[in-house]
mmCIF file of C-alpha atoms in Angstrom:
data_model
loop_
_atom_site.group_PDB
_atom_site.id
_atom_site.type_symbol
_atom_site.label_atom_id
_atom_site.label_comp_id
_atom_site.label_asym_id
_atom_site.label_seq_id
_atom_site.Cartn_x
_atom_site.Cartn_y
_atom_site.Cartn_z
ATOM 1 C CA UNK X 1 78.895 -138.332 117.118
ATOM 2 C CA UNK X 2 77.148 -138.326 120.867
ATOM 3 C CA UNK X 3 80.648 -136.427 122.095
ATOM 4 C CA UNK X 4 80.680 -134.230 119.501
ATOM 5 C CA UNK X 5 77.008 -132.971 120.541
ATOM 6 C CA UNK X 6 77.969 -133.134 124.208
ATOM 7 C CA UNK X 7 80.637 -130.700 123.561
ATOM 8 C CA UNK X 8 78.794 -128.801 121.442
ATOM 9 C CA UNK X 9 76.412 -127.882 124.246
ATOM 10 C CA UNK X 10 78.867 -127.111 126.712
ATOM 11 C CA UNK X 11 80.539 -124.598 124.522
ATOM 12 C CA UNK X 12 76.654 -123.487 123.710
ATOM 13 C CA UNK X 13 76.286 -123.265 127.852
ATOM 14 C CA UNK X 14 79.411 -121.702 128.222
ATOM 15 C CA UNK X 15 79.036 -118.975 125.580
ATOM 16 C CA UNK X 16 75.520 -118.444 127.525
ATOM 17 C CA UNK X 17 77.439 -118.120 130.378
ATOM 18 C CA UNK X 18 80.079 -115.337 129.412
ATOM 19 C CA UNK X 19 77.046 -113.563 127.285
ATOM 20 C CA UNK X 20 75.234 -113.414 130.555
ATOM 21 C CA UNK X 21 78.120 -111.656 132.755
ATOM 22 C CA UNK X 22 79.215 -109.587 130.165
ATOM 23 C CA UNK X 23 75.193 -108.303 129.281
ATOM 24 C CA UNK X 24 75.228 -107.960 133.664
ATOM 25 C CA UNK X 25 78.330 -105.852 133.534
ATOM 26 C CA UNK X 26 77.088 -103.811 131.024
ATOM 27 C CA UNK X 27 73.711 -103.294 132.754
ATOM 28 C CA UNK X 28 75.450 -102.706 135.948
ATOM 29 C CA UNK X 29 77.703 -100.178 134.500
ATOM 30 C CA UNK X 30 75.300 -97.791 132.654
ATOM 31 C CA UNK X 31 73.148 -98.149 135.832
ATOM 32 C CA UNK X 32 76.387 -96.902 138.127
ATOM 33 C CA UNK X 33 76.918 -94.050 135.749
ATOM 34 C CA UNK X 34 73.866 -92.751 135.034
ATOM 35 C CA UNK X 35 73.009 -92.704 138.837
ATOM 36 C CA UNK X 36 76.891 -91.142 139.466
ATOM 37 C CA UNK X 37 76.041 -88.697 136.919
ATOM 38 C CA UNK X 38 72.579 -87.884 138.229
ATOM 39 C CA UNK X 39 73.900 -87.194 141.954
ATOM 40 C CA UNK X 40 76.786 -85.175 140.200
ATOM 41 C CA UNK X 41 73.880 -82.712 138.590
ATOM 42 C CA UNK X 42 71.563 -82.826 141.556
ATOM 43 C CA UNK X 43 74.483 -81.775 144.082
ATOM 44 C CA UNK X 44 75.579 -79.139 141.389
ATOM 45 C CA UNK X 45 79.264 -80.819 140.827
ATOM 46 C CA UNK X 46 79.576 -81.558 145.083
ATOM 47 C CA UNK X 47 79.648 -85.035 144.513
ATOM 48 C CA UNK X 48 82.131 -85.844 142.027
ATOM 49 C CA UNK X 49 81.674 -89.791 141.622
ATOM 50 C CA UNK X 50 81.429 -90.877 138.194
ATOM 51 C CA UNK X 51 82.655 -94.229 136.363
ATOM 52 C CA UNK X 52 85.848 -93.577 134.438
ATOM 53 C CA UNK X 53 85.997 -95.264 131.258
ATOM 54 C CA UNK X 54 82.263 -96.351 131.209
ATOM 55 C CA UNK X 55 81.705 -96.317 127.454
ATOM 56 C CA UNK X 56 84.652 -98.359 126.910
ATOM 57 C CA UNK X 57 83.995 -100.709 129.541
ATOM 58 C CA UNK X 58 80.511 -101.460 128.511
ATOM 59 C CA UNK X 59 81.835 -101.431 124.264
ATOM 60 C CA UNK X 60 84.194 -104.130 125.123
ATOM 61 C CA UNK X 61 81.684 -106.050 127.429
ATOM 62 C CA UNK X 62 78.932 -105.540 124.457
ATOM 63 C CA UNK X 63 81.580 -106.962 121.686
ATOM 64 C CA UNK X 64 82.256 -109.659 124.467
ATOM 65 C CA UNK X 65 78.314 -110.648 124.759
ATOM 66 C CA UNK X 66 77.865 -110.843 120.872
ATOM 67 C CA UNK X 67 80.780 -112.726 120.352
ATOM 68 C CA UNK X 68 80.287 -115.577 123.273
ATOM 69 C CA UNK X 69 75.666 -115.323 121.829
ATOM 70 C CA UNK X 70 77.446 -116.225 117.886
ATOM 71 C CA UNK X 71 78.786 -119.533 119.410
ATOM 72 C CA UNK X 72 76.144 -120.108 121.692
ATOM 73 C CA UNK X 73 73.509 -120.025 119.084
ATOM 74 C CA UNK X 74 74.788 -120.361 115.394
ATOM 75 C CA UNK X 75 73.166 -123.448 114.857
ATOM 76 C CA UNK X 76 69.460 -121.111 115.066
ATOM 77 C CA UNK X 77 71.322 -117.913 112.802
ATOM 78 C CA UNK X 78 70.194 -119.435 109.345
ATOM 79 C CA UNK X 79 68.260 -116.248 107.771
ATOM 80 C CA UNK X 80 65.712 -118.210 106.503
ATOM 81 C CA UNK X 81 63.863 -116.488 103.199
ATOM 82 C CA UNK X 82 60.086 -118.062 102.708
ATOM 83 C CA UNK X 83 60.073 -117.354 99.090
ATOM 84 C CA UNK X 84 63.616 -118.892 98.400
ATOM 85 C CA UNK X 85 62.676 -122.279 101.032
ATOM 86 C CA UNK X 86 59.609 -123.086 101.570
ATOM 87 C CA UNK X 87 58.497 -125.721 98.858
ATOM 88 C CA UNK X 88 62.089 -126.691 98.617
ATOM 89 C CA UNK X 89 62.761 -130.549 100.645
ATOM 90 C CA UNK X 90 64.321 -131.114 104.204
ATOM 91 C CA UNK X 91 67.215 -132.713 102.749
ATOM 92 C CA UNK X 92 68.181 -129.259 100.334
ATOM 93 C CA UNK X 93 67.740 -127.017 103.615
ATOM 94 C CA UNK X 94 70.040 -129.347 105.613
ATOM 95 C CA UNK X 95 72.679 -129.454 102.971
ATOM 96 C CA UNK X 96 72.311 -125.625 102.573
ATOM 97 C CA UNK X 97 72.538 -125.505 106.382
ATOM 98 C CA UNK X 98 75.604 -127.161 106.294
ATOM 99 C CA UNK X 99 76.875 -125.032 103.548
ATOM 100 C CA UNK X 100 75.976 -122.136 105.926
ATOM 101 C CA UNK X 101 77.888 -123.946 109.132
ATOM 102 C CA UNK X 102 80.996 -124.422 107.317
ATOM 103 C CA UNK X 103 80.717 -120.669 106.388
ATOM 104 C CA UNK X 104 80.667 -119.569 110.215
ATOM 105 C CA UNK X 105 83.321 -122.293 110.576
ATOM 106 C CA UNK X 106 85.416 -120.253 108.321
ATOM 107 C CA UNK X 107 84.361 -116.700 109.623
ATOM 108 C CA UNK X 108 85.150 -118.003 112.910
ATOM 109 C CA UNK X 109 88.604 -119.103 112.261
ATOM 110 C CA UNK X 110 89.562 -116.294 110.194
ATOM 111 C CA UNK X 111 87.899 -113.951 113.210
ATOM 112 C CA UNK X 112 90.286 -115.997 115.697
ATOM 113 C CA UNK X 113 93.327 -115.646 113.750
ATOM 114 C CA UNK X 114 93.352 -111.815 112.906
ATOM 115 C CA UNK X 115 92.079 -111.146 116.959
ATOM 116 C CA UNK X 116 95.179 -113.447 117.974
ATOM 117 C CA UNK X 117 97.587 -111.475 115.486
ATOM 118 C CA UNK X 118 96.039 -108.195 117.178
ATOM 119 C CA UNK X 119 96.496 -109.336 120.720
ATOM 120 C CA UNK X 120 100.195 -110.497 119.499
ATOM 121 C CA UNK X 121 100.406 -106.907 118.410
ATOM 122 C CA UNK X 122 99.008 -105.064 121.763
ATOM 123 C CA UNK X 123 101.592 -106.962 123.381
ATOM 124 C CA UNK X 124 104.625 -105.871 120.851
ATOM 125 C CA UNK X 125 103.766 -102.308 120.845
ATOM 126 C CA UNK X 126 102.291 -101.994 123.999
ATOM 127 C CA UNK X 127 98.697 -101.028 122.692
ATOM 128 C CA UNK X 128 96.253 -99.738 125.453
ATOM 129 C CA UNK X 129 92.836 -98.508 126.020
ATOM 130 C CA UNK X 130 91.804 -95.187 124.980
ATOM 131 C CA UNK X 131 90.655 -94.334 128.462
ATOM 132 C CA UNK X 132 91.143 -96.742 131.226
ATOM 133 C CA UNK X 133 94.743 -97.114 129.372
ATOM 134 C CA UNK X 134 94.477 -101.590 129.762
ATOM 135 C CA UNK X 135 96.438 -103.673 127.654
ATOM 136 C CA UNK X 136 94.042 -104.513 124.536
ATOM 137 C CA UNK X 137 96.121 -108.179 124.551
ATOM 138 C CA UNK X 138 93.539 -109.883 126.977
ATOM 139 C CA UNK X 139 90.863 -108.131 125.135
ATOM 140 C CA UNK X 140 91.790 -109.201 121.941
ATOM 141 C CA UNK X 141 93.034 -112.670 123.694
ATOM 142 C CA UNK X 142 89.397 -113.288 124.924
ATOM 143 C CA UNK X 143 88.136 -111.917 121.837
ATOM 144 C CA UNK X 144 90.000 -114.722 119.772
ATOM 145 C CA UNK X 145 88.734 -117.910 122.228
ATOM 146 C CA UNK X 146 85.162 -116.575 121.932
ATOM 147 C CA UNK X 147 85.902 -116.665 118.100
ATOM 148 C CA UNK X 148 87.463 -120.280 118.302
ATOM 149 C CA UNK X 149 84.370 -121.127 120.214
ATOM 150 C CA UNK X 150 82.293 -119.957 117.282
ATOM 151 C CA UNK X 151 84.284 -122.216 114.666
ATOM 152 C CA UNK X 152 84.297 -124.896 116.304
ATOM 153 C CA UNK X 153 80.806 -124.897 117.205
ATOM 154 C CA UNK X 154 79.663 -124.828 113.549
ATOM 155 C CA UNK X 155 82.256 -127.235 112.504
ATOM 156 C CA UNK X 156 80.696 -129.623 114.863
ATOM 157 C CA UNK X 157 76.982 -128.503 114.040
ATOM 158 C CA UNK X 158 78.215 -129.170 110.150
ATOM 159 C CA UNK X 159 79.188 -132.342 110.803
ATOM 160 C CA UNK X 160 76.345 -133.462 112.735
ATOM 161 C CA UNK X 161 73.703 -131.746 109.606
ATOM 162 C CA UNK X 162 75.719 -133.780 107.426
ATOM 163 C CA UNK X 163 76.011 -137.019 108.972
ATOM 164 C CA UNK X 164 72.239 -137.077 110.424
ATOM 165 C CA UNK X 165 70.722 -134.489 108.227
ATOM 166 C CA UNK X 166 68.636 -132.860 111.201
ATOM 167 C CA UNK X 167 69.052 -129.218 112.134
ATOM 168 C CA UNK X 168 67.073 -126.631 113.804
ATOM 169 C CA UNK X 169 64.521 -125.274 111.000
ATOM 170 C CA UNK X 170 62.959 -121.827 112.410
ATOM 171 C CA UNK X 171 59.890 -122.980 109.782
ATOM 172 C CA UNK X 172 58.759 -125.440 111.521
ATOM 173 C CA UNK X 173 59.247 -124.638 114.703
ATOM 174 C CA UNK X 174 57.532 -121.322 114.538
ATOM 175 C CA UNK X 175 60.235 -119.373 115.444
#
């Protein structure tokens, strides 16, 4: 069970990771194009700099970061209800917790599947973004590991609510 938690936090770490870049990306980019379009208005259309494709860059970087923060934290996403929970016991949370895992575990897979079918697709018919005209197959390609990453996460966070009956309770920890 130790190496299933071990890899459980380096997918958590990794997901961190890619969430990071892409929210940096996205940051950098509205920062580039709101300054290229500032200079554009303040020269009056002299300097013509601006960041093609800026709103589809940072869309697929955004989609990116919420995918890879769904794997990195799903084991915290339980919407927790105070009127439905509170008096119930620890052991009827964790089994509803690992109800709830399994769920993502599913969503997950069936997220990974239909993105892999779509990048399968791009590739066939040669599908392309709307502006910067890139093949959508890495995008839905990344798309669909993020997703993986997501199931197998919670199938491993399942497991280890089932087997020890511990999971993170946002109750009692404040959050």
């Amino acid at each position: 069970m130790a190496f299933l938690v071990k890899i459980s936090i380096l997918i958590s770490r990794l997901c961190q990771f890619i969430g990071g870049i892409s929210l940096i990306i996205i940051v950098l980019t509205t920062m580039l194009d709101v300054t290229a379009r500032y200079i554009f208005k303040l020269t009056g259309g002299e300097f013509g700099f601006t960041v093609k494709g800026s709103v589809e860059i940072v869309s697929y970087f955004m989609l990116f970061a919420l995918l890879a923060a769904f794997g990195a934290f799903v084991e915290r996403s339980q919407i927790i209800v105070d009127v439905f929970t509170q008096k119930m016991p620890q052991a009827i949370k964790g089994y509803m917790m690992g109800v709830f895992m399994m769920g993502f575990f599913i969503i997950g897979i069936l997220f990974a599947w239909g993105l892999y079918e779509s990048a399968v697709d791009a590739i066939e018919y040669g599908k392309v973004t709307q502006d910067l005209r890139l093949s959508m197959m890495p995008i839905y390609a990344f798309s669909a590991f993020l997703s993986l990453l997501l199931a197998i996460r919670s199938l491993i966070e399942s497991i280890n609510i089932f087997k020890t009956g511990e999971f993170f309770d946002a109750e009692e920890t404040g959050a």
